[in-house]
Coordinates of C-alpha atoms and ligand atoms in Angstrom, one line a residue:
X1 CA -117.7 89.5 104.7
X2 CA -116.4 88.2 101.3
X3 CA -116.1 84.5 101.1
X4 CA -112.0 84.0 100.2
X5 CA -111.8 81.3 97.7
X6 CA -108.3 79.5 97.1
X7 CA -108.0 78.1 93.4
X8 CA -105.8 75.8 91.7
X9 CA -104.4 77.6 88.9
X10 CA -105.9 75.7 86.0
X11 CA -106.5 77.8 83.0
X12 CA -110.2 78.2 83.8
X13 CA -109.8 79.4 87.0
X14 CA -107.2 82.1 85.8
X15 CA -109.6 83.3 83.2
X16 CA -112.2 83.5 85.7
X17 CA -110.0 85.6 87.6
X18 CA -109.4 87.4 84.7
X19 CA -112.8 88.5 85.0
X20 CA -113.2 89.5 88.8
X21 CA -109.9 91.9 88.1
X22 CA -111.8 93.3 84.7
X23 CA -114.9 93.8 87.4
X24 CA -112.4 96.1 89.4
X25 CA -111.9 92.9 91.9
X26 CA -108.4 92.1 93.4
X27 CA -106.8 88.7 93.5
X28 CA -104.1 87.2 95.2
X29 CA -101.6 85.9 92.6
X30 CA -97.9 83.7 92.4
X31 CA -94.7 84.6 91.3
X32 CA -91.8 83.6 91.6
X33 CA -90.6 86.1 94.3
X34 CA -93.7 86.0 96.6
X35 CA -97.5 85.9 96.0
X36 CA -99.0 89.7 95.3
X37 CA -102.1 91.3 95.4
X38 CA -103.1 92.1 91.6
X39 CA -105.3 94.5 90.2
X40 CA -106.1 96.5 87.0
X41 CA -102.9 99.3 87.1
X42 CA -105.2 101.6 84.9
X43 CA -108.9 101.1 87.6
X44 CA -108.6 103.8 90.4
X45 CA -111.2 102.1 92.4
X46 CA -109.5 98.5 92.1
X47 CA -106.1 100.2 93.1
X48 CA -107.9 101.9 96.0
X49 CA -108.5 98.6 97.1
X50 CA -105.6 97.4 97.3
X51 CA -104.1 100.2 99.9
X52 CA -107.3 99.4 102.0
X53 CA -106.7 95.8 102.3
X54 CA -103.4 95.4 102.9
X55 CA -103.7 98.7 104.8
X56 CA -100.7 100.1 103.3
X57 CA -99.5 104.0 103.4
X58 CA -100.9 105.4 99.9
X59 CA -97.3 107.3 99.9
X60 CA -95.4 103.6 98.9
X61 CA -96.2 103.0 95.5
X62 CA -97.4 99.9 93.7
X63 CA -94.9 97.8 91.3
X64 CA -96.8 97.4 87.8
X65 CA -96.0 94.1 86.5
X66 CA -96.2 93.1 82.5
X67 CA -95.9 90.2 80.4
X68 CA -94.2 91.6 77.4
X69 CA -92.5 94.3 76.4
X70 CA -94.8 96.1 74.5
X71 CA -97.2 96.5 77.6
X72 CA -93.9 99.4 78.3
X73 CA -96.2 101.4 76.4
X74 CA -98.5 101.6 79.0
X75 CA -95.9 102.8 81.4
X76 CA -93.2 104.7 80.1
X77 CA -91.4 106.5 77.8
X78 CA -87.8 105.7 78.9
X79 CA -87.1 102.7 77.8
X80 CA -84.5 104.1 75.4
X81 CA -81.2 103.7 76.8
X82 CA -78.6 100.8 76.2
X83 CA -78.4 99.8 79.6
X84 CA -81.9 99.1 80.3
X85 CA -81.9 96.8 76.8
X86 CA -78.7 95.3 78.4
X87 CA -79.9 94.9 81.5
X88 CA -83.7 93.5 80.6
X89 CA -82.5 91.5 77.9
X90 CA -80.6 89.8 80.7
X91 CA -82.9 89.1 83.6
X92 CA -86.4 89.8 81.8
X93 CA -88.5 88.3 82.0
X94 CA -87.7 87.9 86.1
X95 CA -87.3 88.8 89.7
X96 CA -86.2 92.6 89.1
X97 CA -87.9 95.2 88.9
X98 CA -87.0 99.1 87.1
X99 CA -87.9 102.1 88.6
X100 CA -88.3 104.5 85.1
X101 CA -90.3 107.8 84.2
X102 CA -93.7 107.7 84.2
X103 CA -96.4 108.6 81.2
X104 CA -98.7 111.0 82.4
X105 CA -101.2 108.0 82.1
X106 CA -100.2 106.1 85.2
X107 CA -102.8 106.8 87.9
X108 CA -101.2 109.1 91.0
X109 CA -102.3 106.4 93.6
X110 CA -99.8 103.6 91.8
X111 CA -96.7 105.7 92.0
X112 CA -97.5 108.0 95.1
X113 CA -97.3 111.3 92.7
X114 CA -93.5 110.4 91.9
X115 CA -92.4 111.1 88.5
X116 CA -91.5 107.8 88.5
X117 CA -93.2 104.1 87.7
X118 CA -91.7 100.8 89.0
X119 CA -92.2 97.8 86.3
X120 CA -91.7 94.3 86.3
X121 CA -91.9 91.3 84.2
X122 CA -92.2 87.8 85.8
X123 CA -91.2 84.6 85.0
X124 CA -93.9 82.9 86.8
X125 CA -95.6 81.4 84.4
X126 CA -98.8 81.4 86.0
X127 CA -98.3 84.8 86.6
X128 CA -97.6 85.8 83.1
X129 CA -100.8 83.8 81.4
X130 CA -103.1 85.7 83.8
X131 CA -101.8 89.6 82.8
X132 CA -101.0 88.3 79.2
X133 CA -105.0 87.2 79.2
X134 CA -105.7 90.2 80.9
X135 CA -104.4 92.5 77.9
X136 CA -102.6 94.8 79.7
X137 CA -100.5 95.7 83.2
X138 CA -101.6 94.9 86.5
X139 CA -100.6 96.5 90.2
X140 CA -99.5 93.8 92.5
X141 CA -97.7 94.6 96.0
X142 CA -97.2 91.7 98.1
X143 CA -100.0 90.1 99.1
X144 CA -99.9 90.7 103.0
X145 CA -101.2 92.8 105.4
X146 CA -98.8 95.9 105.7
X147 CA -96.1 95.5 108.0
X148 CA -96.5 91.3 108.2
X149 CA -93.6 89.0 106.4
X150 CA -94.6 88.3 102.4
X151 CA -96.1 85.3 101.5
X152 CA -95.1 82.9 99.7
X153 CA -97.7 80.5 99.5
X154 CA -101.5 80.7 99.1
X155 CA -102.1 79.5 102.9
X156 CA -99.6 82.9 103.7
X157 CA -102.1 84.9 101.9
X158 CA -105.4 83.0 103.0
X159 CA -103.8 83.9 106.9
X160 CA -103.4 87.4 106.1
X161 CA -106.7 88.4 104.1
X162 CA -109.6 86.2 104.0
X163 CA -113.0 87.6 104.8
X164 CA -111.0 90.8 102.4
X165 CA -110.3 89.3 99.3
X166 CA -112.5 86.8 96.5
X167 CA -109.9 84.6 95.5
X168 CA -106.2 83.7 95.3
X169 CA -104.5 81.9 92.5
X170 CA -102.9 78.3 94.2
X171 CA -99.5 78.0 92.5
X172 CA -97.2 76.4 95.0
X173 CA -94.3 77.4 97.2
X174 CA -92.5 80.3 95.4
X175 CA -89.6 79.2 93.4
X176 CA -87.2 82.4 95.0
X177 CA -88.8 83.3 98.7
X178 CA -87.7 87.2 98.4
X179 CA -89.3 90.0 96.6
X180 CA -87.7 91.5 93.4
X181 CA -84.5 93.3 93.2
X182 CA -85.7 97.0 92.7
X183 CA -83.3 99.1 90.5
X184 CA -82.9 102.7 89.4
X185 CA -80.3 103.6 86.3
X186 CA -79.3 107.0 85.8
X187 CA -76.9 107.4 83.1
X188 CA -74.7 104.7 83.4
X189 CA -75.1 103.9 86.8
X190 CA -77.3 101.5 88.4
X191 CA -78.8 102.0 92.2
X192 CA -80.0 98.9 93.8
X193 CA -83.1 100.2 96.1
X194 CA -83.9 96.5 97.4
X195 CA -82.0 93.9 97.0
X196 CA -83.3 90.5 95.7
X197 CA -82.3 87.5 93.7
X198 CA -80.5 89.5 91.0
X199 CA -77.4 90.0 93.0
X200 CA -75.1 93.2 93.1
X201 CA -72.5 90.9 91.1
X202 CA -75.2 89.5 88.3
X203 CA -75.8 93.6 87.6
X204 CA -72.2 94.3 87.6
X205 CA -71.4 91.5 84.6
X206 CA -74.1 94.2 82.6
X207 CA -73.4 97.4 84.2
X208 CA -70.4 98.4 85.0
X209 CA -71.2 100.8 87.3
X210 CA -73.7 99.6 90.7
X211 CA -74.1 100.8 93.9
X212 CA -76.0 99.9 96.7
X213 CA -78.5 102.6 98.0
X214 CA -78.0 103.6 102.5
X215 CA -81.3 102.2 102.7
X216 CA -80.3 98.3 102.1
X217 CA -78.3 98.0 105.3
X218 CA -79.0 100.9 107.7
X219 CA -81.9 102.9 109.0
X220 CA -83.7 105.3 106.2
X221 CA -82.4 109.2 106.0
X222 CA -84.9 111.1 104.8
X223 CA -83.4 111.3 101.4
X224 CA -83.4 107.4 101.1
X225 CA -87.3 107.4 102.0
X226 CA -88.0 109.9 98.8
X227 CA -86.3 107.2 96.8
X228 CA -87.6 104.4 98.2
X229 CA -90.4 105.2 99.8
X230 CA -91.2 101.4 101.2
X231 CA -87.8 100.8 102.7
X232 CA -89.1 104.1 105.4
X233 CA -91.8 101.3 107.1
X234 CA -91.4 98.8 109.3
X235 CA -91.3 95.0 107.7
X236 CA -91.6 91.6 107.4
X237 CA -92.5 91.3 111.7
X238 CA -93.8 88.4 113.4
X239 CA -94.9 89.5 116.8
X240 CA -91.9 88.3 118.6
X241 CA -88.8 90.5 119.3
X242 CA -86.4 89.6 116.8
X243 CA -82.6 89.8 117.3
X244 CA -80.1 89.2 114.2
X245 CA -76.7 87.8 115.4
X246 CA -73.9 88.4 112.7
X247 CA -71.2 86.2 114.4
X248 CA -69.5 82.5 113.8
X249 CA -71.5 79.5 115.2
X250 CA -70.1 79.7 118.4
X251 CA -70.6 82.9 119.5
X252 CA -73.8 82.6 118.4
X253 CA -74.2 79.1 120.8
X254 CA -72.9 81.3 123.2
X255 CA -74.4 84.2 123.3
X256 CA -77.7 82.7 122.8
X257 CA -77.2 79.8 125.5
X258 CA -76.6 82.7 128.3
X259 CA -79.9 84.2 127.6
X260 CA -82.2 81.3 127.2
X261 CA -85.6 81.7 128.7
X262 CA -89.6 81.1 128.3
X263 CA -90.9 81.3 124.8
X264 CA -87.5 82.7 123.4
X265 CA -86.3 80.6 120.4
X266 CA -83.3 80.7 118.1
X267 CA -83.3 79.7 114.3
X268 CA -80.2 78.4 112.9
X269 CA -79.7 77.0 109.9
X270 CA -79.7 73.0 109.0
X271 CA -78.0 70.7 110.6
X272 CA -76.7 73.6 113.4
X273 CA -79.6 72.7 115.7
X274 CA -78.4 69.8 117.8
X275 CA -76.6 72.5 119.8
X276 CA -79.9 73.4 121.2
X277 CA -82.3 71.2 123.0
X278 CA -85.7 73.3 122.1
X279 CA -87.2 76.1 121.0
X280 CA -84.8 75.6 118.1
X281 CA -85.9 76.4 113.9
X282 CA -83.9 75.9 111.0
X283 CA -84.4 78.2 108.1
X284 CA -81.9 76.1 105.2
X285 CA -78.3 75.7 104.8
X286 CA -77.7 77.1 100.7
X287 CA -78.1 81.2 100.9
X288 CA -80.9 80.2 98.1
X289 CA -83.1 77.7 100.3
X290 CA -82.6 80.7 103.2
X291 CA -84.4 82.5 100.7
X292 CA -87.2 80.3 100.0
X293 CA -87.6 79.6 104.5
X294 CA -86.9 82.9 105.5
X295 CA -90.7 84.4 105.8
X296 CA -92.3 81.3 106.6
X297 CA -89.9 80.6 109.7
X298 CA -90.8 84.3 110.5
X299 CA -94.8 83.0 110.2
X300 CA -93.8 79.7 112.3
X301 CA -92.5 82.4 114.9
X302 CA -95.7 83.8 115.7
X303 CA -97.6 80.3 115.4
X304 CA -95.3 78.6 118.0
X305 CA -96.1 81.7 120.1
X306 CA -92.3 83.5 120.7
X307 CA -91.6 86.1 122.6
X308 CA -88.3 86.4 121.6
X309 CA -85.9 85.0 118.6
X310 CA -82.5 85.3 117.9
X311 CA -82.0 85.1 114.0
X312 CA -78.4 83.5 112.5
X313 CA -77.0 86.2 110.0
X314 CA -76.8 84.9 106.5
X315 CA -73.6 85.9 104.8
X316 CA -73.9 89.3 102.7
X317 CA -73.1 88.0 99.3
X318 CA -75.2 87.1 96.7
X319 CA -78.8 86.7 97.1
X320 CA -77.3 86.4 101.1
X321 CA -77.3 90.5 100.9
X322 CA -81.6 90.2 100.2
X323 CA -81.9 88.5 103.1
X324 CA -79.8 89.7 105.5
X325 CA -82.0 93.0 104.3
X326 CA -84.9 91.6 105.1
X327 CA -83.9 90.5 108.9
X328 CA -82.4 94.2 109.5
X329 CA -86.3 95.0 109.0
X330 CA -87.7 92.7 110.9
X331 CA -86.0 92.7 113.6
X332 CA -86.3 96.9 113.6
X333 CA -82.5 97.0 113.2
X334 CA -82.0 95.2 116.0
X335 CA -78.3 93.7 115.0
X336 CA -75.6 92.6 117.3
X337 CA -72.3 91.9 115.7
X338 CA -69.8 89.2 117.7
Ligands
LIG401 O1 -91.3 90.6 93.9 C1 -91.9 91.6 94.0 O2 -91.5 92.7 93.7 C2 -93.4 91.5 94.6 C3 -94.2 90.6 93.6 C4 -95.6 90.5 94.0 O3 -94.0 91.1 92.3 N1 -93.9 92.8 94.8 C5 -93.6 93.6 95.8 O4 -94.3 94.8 95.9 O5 -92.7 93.3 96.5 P1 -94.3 95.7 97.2 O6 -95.3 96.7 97.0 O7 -94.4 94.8 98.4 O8 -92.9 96.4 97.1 C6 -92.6 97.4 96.2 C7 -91.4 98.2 96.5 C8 -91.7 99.1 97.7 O9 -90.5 99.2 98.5 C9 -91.9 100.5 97.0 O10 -91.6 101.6 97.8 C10 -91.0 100.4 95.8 O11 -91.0 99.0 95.4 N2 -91.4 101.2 94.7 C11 -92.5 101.1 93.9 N3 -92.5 102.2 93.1 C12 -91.4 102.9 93.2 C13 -90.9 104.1 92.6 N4 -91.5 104.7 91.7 N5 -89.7 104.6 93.1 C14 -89.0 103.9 94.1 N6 -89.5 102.8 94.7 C15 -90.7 102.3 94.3
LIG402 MG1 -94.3 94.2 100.3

């Protein structure tokens, strides 16, 4: 069993890491979305890895992140049109990421035979040193097991893969909580395949046309799971039951107060607890500190040992839409409306 090392991210230690992904070694990393799973885009073997680690599908494919624009070149050949200079000039380097054709170059394994590569710049500076040092783009998924909320801090990933893994980069709580916004543009239009912190209304002050792809708020067809192929698995689940009340306060109190019971819990957000006298979790009160709470409470779930947890809805709006995504999935679309 490898021994998992967790290391501050000083500049030595991110060159030494440096090395362990030239050696075709994987290593958990920060960003600010979540912590991923890096390795070399361009090493078969080291992207192998990856799939057997976290124990993903090999049909999801792998986001390539870079940290400039000319590492494109690696990537693609469609970085031609207006709106993608609009779009990246706007929220590059950041937490979206562009699904755009592939060069012929990009292994199979990191874009599950589409035609298609997914590419993202950071702003994590951490993040960026480490693939800037390393010369050119590297694979990075999030760095839990498959199915299992992302982390979004070192002790997350520790949890999820030590004994599987050589090292992972400390760099503190992530700054946003939620994975990237992932984006398709054809023509003028722009798709939004997972929402994130770069909200349907940031797009439309760029693009004039957006829409939001079935897959965000309802169970996949099977046309949604060719386009995004990681929206078809189940997500982000503690091992408790998960239900997601979109209702005011008091029907929430309500409903939740008739069905109280051994190891079920609610979380609310601040200050809404002293309605309940236990088993009670808070997960923020501004949509953006949801953001940053939301996969740790659904870590804390498990730890405190629930059987059951009924979720507050956050409002759809804004970054409010990335989360609310993210509950759909882990509670398996389990969603009452009052
Ligand atoms: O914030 C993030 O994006 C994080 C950090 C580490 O950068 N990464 C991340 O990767 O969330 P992952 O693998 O957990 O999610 C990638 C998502 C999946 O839903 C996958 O199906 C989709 O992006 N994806 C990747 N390549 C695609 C492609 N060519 N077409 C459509 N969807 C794609
Ligand atoms: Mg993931």
């Amino acid at each position: 069993m490898t021994e998992t090392k967790i290391l501050h991210a000083s500049i030595e230690n991110i060159l030494d890491c440096v090395e362990y992904l030239k050696n075709g070694d994987v290593v958990g990393i920060p960003t600010e979305t979540v912590y991923g799973l890096a390795a070399d885009a361009f090493n078969a073997d080291a992207v192998a890895k990856i799939f057997k680690i976290k124990g993903r599908p090999s049909d999801n494919p792998l986001i390539c992140h870079i940290s400039d624009l000319k590492m494109l070149d690696y990537l693609t050949c469609g970085q031609d049109s207006s709106l993608f200079r609009n779009i990246t000039q706007k929220f590059w380097p950041g937490p979206l990421t562009v699904i755009l054709p592939k060069k012929a170059s990009v292994l199979d394994l990191v874009s599950a035979n589409l035609e298609t590569v997914a590419i993202r710049f950071p702003s994590n500076a951490i993040a960026r040193s480490l693939i800037g040092s390393f010369g050119r783009p590297l694979v990075a998924p999030s760095a839990n097991l498959s199915g299992r909320p992302s982390p979004t801090t070192a002790l997350h990933v520790y949890n999820d893969l030590k004994g599987r893994i050589g090292a992972i980069l400390d760099g503190g709580e992530c700054e946003i909580g939620l994975e990237s916004t992932v984006i398709r543009i054809e023509g003028d239009l722009v798709e939004v395949l997972r929402p994130g912190a770069v909200s349907v209304d940031m797009l439309k002050s760029v693009a004039a046309n957006v829409s939001l792809s079935d897959s965000v708020l309802k169970p996949n067809s099977s046309n949604c799971a060719a386009v995004s192929p990681g929206m078809k698995y189940a997500h982000y689940s503690p091992k408790a039951e998960i239900v997601l009340i979109d209702s005011s306060f008091s029907s929430f109190c309500k409903y939740v107060l008739d069905r109280t019971g051994r190891d079920v819990w609610c979380v609310v957000f601040d200050g809404e607890q002293g309605c309940f006298q236990k088993n009670v979790l808070t997960f923020g009160s501004s949509p953006a500190s949801q953001a940053r709470n939301v996969f740790s409470i659904l870590r804390k779930l498990d730890e405190v040992g629930a059987r059951k947890a009924f979720f507050r809805a956050p409002s759809k709006s804004g970054i409010g839409l990335a989360i609310y995504n993210r509950l759909l999935r882990a509670s398996g679309f389990n969603l009452v409306v009052l």
